[in-house]
XYZ file of C-alpha atoms in Angstrom:
594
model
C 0.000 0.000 0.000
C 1.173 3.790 0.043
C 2.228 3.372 3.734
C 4.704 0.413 3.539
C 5.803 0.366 -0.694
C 8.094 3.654 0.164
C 9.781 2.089 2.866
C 10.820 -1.153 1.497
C 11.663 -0.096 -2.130
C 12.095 4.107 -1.626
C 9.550 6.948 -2.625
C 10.786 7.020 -6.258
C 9.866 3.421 -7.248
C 6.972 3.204 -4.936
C 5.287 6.555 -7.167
C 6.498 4.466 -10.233
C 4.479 1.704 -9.536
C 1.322 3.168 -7.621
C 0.620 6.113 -9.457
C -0.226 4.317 -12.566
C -1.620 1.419 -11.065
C 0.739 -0.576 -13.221
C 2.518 -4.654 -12.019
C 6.419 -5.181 -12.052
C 7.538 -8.677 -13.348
C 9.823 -10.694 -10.990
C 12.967 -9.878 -12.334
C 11.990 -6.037 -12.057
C 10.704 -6.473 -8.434
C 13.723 -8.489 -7.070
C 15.948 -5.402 -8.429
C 14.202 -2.786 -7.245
C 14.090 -4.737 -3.343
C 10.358 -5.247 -3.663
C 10.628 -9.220 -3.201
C 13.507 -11.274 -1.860
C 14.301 -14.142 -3.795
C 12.757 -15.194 -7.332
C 11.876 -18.914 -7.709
C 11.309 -20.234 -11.527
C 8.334 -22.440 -12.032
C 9.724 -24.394 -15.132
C 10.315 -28.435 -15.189
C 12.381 -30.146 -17.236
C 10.094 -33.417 -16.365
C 6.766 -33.639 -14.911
C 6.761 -33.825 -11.142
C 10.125 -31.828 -10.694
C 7.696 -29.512 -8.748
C 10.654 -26.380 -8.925
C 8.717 -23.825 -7.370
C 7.526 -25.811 -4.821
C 10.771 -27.140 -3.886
C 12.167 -23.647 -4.258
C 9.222 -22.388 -1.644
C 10.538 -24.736 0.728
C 14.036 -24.003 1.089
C 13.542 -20.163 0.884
C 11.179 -20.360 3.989
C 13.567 -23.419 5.794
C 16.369 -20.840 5.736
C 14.029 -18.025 7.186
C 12.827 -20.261 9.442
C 15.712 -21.786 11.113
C 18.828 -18.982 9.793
C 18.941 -15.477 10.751
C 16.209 -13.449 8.384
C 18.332 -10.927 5.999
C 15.400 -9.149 4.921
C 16.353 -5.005 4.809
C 12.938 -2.914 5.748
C 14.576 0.252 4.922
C 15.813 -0.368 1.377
C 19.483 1.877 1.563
C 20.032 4.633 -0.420
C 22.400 3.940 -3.939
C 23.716 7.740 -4.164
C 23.953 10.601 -2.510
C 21.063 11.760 -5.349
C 18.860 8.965 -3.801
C 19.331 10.276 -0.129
C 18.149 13.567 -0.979
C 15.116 12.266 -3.236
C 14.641 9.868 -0.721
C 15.165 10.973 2.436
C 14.841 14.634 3.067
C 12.115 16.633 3.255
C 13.152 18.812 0.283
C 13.979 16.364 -1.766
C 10.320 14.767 -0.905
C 8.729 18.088 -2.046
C 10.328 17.804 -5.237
C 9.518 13.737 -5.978
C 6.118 15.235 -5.191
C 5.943 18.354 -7.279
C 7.366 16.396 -10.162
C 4.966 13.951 -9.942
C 1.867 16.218 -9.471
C 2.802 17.507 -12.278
C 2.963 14.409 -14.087
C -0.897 13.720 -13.155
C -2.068 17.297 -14.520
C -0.717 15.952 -17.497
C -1.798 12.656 -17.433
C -4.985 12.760 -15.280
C -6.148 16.082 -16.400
C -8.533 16.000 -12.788
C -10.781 14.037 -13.781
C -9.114 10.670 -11.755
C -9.089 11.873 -8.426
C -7.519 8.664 -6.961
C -3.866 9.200 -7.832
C -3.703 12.662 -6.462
C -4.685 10.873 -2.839
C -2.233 8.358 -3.740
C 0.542 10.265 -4.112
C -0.011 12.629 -1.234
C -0.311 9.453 1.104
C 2.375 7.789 -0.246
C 4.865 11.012 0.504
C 3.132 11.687 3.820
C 3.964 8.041 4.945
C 7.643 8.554 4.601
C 8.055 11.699 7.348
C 4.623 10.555 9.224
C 4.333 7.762 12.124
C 2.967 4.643 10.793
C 0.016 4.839 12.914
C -0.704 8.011 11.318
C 0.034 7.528 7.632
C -2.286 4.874 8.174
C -5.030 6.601 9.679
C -4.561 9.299 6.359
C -4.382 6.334 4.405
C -7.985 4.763 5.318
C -9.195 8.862 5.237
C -8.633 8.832 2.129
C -9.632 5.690 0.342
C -13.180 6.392 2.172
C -13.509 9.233 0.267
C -12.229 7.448 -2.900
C -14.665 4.275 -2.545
C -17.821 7.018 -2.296
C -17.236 8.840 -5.694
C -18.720 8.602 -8.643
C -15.567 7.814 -10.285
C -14.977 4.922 -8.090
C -18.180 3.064 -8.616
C -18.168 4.042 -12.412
C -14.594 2.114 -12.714
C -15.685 -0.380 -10.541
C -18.977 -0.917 -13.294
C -16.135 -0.957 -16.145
C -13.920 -3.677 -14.542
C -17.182 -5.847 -14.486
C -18.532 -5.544 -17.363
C -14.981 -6.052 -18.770
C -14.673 -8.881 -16.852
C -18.497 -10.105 -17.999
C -17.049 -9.799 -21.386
C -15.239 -12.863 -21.034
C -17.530 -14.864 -20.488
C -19.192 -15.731 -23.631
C -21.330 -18.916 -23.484
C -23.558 -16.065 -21.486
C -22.682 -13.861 -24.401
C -23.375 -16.090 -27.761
C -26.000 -18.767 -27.151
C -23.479 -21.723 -28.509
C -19.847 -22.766 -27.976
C -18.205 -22.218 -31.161
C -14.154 -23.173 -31.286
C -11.297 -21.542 -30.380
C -9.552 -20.993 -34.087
C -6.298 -22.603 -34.278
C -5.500 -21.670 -37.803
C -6.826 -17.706 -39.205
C -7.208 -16.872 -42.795
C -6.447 -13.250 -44.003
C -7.800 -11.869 -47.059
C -5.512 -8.424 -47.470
C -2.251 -8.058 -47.270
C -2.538 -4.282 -46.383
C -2.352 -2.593 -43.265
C -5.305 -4.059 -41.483
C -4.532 -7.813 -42.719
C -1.182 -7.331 -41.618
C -1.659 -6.376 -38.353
C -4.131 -8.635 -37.633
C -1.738 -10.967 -38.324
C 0.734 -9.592 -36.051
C -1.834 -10.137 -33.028
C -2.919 -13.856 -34.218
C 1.128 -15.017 -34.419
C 1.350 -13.033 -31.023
C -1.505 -15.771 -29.546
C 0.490 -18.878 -31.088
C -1.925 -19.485 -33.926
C -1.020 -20.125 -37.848
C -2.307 -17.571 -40.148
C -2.374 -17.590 -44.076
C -2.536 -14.147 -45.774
C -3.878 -13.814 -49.312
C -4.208 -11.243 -52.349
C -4.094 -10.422 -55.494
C -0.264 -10.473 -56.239
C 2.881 -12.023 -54.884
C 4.139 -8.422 -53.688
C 1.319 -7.426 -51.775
C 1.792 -11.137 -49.829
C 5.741 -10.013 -49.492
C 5.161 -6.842 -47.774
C 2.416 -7.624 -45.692
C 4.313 -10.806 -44.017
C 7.177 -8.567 -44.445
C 5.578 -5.634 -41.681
C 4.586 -8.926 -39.741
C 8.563 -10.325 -39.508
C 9.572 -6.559 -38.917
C 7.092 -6.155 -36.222
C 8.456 -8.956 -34.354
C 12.329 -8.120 -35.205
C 11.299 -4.681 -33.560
C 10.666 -6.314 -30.464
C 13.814 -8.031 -30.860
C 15.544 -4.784 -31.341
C 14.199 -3.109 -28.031
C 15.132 -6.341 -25.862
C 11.354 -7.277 -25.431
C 11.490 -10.598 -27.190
C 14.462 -13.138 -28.113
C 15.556 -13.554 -31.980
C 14.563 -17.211 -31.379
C 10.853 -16.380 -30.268
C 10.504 -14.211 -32.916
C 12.000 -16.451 -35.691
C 8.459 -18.790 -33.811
C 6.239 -16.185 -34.137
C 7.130 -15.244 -37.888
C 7.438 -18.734 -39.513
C 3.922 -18.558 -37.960
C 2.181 -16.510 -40.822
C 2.846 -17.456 -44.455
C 1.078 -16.516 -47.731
C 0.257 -16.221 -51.467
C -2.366 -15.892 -54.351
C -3.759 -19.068 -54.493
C -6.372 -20.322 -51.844
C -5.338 -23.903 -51.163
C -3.906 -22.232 -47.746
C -7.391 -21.508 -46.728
C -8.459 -24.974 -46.872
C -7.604 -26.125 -43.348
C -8.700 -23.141 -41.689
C -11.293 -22.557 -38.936
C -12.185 -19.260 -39.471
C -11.001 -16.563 -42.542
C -11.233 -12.403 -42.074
C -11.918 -11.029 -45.456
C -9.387 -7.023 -45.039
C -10.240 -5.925 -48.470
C -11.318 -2.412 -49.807
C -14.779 -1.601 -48.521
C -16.483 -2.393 -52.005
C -19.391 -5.015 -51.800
C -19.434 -6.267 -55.508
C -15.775 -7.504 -54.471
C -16.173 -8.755 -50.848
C -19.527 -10.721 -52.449
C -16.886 -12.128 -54.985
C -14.582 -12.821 -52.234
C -16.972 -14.441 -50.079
C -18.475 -17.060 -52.901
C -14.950 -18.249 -53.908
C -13.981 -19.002 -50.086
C -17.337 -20.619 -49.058
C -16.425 -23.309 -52.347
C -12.743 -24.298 -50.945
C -13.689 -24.093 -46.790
C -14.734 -26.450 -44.799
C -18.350 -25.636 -43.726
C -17.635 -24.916 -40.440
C -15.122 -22.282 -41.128
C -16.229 -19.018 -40.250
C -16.288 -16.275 -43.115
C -15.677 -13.408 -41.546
C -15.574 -9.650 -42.521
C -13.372 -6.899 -40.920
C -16.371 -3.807 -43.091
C -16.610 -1.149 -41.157
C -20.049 0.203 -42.805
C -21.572 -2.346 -45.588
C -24.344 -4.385 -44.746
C -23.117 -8.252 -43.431
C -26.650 -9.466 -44.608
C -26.649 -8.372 -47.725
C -22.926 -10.109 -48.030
C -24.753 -12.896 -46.412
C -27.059 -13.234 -48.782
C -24.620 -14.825 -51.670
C -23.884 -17.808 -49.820
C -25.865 -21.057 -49.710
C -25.361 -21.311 -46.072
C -25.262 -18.019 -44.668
C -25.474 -18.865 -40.996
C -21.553 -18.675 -41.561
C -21.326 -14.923 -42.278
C -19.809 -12.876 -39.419
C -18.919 -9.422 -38.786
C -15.714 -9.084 -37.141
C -14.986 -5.423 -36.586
C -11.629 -4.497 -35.798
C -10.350 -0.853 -35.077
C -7.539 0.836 -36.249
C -4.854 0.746 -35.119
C -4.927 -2.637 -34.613
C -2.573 -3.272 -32.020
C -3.435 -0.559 -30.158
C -7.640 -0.395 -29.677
C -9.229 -2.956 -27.461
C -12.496 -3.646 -28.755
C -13.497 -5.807 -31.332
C -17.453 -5.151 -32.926
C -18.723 -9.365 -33.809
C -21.730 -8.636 -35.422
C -24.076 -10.943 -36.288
C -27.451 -10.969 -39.292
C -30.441 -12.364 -38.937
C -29.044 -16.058 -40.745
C -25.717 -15.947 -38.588
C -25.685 -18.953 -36.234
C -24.477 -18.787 -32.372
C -21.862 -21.558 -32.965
C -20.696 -18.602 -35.726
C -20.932 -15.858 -33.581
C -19.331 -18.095 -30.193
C -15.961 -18.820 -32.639
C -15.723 -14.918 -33.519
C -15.823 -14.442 -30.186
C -13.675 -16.764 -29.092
C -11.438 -15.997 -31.280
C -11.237 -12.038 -30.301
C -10.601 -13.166 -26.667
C -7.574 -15.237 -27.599
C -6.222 -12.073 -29.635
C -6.722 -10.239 -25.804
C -9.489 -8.083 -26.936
C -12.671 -6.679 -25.149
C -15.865 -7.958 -27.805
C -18.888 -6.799 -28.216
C -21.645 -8.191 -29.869
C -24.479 -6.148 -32.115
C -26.812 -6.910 -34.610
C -26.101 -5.807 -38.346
C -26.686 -2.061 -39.027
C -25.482 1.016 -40.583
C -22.235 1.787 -38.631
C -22.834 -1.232 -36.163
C -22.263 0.322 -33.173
C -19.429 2.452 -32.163
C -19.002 3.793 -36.111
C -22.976 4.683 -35.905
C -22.558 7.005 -32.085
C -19.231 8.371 -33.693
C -21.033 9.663 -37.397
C -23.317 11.442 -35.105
C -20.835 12.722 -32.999
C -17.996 13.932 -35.672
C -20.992 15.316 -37.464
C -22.267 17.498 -34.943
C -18.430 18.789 -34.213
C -18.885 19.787 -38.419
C -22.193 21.724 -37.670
C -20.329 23.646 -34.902
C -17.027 24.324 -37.426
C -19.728 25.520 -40.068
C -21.531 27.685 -37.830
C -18.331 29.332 -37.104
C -16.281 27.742 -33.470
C -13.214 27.799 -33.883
C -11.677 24.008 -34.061
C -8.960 24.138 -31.612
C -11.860 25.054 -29.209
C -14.008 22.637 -29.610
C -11.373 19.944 -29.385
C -10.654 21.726 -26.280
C -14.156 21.484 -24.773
C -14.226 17.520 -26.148
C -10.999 16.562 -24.282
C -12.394 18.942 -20.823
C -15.055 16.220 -21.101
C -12.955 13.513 -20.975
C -12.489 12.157 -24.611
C -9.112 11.001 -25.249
C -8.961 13.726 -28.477
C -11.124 16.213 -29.964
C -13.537 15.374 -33.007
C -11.258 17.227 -35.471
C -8.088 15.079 -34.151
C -10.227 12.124 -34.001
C -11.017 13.158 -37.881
C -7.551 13.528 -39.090
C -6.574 9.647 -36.982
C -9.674 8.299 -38.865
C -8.991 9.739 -42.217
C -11.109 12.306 -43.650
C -11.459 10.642 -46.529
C -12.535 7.303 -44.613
C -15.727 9.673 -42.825
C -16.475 11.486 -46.002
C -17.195 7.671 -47.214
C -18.823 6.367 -44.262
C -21.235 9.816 -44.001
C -23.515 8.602 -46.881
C -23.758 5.051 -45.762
C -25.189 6.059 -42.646
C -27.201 8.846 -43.849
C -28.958 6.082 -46.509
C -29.188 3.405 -43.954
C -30.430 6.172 -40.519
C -31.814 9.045 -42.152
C -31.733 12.733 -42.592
C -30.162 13.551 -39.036
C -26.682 12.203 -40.442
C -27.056 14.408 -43.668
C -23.887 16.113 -43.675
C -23.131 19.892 -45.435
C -22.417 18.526 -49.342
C -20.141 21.699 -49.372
C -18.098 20.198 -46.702
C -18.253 17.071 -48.964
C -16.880 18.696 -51.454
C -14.246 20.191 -49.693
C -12.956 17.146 -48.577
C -13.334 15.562 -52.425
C -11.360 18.341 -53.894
C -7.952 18.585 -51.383
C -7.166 14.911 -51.644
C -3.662 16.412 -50.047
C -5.720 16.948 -46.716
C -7.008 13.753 -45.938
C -5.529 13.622 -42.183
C -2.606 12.149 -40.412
C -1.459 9.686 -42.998
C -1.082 12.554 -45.594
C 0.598 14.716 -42.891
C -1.885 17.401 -42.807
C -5.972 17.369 -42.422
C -7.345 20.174 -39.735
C -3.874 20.065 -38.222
C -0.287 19.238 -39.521
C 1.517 16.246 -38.634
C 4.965 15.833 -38.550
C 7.225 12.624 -40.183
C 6.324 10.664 -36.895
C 2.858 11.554 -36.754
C 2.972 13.759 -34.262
C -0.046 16.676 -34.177
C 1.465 20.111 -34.902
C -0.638 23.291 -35.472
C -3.744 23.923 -37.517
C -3.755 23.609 -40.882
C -4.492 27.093 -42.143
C -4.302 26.595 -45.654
C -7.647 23.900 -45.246
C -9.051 26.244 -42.241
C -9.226 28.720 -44.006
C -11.001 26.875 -46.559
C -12.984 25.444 -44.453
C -13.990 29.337 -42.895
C -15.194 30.373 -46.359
C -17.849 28.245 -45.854
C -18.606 29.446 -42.770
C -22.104 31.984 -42.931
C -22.185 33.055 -39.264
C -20.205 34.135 -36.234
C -20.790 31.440 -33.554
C -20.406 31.997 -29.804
C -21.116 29.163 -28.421
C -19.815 28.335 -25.065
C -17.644 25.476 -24.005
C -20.635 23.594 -21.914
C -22.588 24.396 -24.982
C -20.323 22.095 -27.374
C -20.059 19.304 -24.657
C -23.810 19.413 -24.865
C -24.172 19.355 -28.228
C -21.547 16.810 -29.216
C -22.674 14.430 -26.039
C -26.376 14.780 -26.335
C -26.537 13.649 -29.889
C -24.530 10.423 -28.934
C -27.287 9.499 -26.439
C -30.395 10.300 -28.390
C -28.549 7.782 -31.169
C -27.585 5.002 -27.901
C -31.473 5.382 -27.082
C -32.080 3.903 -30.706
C -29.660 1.779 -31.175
C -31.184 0.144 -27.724
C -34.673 0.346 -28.875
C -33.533 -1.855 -32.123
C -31.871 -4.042 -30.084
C -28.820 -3.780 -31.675
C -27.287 -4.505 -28.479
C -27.842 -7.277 -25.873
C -27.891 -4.917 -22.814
C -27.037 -1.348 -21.985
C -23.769 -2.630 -20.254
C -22.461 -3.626 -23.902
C -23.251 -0.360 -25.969
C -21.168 1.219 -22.718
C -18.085 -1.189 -23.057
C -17.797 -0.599 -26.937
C -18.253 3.264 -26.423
C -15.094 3.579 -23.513
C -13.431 0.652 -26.110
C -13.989 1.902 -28.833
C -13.745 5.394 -28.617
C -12.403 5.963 -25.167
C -15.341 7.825 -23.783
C -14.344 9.180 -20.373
C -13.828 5.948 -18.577
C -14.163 7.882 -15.309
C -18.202 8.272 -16.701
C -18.561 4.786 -17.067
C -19.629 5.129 -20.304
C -22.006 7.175 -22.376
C -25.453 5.781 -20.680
C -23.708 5.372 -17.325
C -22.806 8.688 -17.512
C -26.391 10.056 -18.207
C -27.136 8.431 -14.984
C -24.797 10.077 -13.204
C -25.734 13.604 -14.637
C -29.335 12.997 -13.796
C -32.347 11.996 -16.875
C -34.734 14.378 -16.179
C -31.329 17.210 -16.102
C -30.422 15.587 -19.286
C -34.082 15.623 -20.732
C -34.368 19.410 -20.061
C -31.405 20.718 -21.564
C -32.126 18.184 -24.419
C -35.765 20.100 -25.083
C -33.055 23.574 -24.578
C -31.230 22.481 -27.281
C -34.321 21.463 -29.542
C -35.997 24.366 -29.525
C -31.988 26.261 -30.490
C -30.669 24.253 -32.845
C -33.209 21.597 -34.221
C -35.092 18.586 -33.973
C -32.076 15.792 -33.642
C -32.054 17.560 -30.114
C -35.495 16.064 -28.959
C -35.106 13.579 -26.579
C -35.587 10.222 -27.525
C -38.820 8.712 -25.929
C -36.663 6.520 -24.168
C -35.044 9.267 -22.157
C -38.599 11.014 -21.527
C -40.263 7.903 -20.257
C -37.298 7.427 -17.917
C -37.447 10.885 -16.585
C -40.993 10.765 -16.057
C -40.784 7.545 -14.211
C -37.996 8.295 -12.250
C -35.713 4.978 -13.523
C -32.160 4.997 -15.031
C -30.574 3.088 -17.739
C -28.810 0.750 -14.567
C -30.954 0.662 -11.974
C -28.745 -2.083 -10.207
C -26.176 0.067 -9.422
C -25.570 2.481 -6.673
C -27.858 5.805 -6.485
C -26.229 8.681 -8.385
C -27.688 10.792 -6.301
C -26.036 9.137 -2.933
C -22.564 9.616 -4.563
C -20.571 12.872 -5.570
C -18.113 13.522 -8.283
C -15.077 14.586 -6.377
C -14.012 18.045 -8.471
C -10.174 18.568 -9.137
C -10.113 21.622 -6.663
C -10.245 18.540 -4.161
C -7.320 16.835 -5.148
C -4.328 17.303 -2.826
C -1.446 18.429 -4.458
C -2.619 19.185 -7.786
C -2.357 22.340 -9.950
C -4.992 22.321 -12.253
């Protein structure tokens, strides 16, 4: 805990570890003093029973020797005194870190601020005391709304896992993954299935595109290599994992195949026709389509109980969630195997039912959208990305534009507006902006609202395409900061009230796991409908009806949300009272600056 880490391994690697919440491996925490001894578990033969016998002799010598275990761990260098063990040099480990969690934290986790003022109290104060401060403090913790929104989170991650509960049938866990796609996405999903131990083949249409994309697959793991996280000889494993080529013999012996083309449907029908021919027929054909329609793709298969969705986001390594969606023919043994297989990769799935956008894409068209209306009626970008990330999103809409690709929206806007209606009809000026500065298409061509340098880093607007983008601009917008969060937020929940209502989701719990997965919605909320309990339906109602009569009718609450505010229920009603809990504000938060 914060009283006793400091004293065994000193404040600076106590912070290191509690702050973040983060584990040490074994060899980490015998360096650093935090364990004594480290005892392997491997056998050369069954019933060596090494760690046992290692157990044994450890606590024999403890037992019956003199005990060499050091409660103060000493000081390396003079440096580590001072940090260590003066009360200056405790003011500084302290400032430096509080400064660390305004910039990582940003207020809204209250928890490491009481951490880190415990922990540095502990190491001048009498353990009796530090103790007392201690339990003060995580009192306070366990009563706020962040606290019991994490909590929710951890369970319905940990719900996630179980998916007999999720899927309705067993399905297999895949032992061999076909890729159609050698490109970025088909590549890196390769990556993460050689990562788990399983065989992958990788097709497309010429030998090149096979070479490069099991070429980024061997330099992935020779990267790892490189920075001492892997051995050449576990990597040389993990690459002789994943071969490929043109033909589709490879494809044969495979339990389950992820079609990574280009998003066109006359091609991914082709696709799907020639693989359903030279499967087995309980392979699972899966699709990685963010937007087209899994029934219709369904529909050109004599057994289309096979067809799966299996949405993941890029990047690949990088985004836990994974969207399984499922049509009307899919069958759970279909669905299970999707699932089972995202689990192995380590992911957090979701399942939904096939629509426009599935899930997450469907909340986020709404949501980027909206961010447009506010650029068009004249906000300035920077601050609305500003009011966004004040919310707790992990970037601002226009950030979130350029990572996406504005290209990649610009072609997703019309497949949701056909498929959901007129409230995702987007400015066709804007439309054509985008069309006609094919230079500005985001990140990956170094410049869309903002520049990018050669690493990808975000640099300053764009002013060239700004400035573009003001011409089109026909008023002078002052809309406040709690006005944007408003708009941006409310529109994602009238659109989570729907998607519920269709039952595109099983429960509530899942559309908030794939919103804080899949988009990173303030995870200190609990998610997008958790968080509407927490501000209050009838609050959220009322402004809703504020905004309506404003700025138009996509602001009217969904019936859902009046029914609820009327009736006095909440989206969870299993969960603690918002009303008995309190959001603890950053002014709260010992030792911050913010």
């Amino acid at each position: 805990g914060t009283v006793r880490l400091s004293k065994i391994i000193g404040l600076q690697e106590a912070l290191k570890i509690i702050l973040p919440g983060g584990a040490v491996n074994a060899k980490k925490a015998k360096k650093i003093g935090l364990v004594d001894k480290v005892i392997p578990s491997f056998e050369s033969f069954p019933g060596q029973h090494t760690f046992w016998r290692g157990v044994t002799a450890f606590a024999k010598s403890k037992l019956w020797g003199k005990p060499t275990r050091v409660y103060t761990r000493p000081n390396k260098t003079w440096g580590d005194y001072f940090l260590n063990s003066t009360s200056i040099g405790n003011w500084m480990v302290g400032r430096e870190a509080a400064r660390g969690l305004d910039k990582m934290a940003k207020g809204r986790y209250p928890g490491p601020y009481f951490a880190l003022d415990s922990t540095i109290n502990a190491v001048s104060a009498s353990h009796l005391d530090a103790e007392k401060l201690e339990a003060k403090y995580f009192g306070k913790l366990g009563g706020s709304s962040q606290s019991k929104a994490l909590i929710s989170l951890f369970k319905m991650m940990e719900g996630s896992k179980k998916f007999q509960e999720k899927c309705g049938g067993e399905g297999i866990s895949p032992k061999k993954v076909g890729i159609v796609g050698a490109g970025v996405m088909g590549s890196q999903i390769a990556v993460l299935c050689a990562k788990k131990g399983l065989k992958v083949y990788i097709r497309d249409i010429k030998q090149q595109f096979v070479d490069k994309g099991v070429g980024l697959v061997a330099s992935t793991f020779n990267a790892q290599v490189a920075k001492k996280r892997m051995s050449q000889e576990k990597a040389n494993s993990k690459i002789a994992l994943v071969t490929g080529g043109t033909g589709v013999e490879g494809f044969r012996d495979c339990d389950l195949i992820i079609e990574a083309a280009v998003e066109l449907m006359p091609l991914k029908k082709k696709i799907f026709k020639e693989l359903e021919k030279v499967t087995k027929p309980e392979c699972v054909l899966a699709t990685n389509t963010s937007s087209l329609s899994i029934t219709e793709l369904a529909s050109v298969l004599e057994n289309p109980s096979r067809c799966v969705g299996i949405h993941f986001f890029n990047p690949v390594g990088k985004m836990p969630l994974v969207e399984v969606i499922r049509c009307p023919s899919t069958s759970h043994d279909m669905v299970a195997t999707g699932y089972r297989f995202a689990l192995k990769l380590g992911k957090v799935p979701v399942i939904c039912n096939d629509c426009p956008g599935f899930v997450v894409n469907r909340i986020l068209g709404i949501y980027m959208g909206e961010a447009v209306k506010l650029a068009m009626e004249g906000c300035k970008l920077p601050f609305v990305d500003d009011a966004l990330l004040e919310f707790g999103m992990p970037m601002g809409p226009f950030r979130l534009m350029d990572e996406v690709g504005l290209d990649v929206a610009a072609h997703v806007a019309p497949v949701l507006e056909n498929g959901l209606g007129e409230r995702y009809k987007s400015d066709p000026r804007y439309a054509e902006l985008i069309k006609s500065n094919p230079q500005f298409l985001g990140k990956k061509t170094g410049a869309g609202f903002y520049k990018y340098n050669a690493k990808g880093k975000q640099g300053p607007l764009n002013s060239v395409f700004v400035r573009k983008l003001n011409n089109l601009v026909t008023s002078n917008s002052n809309a406040s900061k709690k006005a944007i969060k408003d708009r941006c937020v409310m529109v994602m929940l009238n659109e989570a009230c729907m998607i519920l209502e269709e039952n595109m989701v099983n429960c509530p719990e899942d559309l908030d796991l794939a919103m804080v997965m899949g988009t990173g919605f303030a995870p200190f909320t609990g998610g997008l409908l958790s968080y509407a309990d927490f501000r209050g339906i009838p609050s959220i109602v009322k402004r809703m009806e504020w905004l309506e009569k404003r700025c138009g009718t996509r602001f009217k609450p969904h019936k859902t949300l009046v029914k609820m505010a009327k009736d006095g229920t909440r989206f969870f009603p299993d969960r603690p009272d918002p009303k008995k809990v309190r959001q603890i504000p950053i002014k709260e938060c010992p030792r911050s600056k913010l």
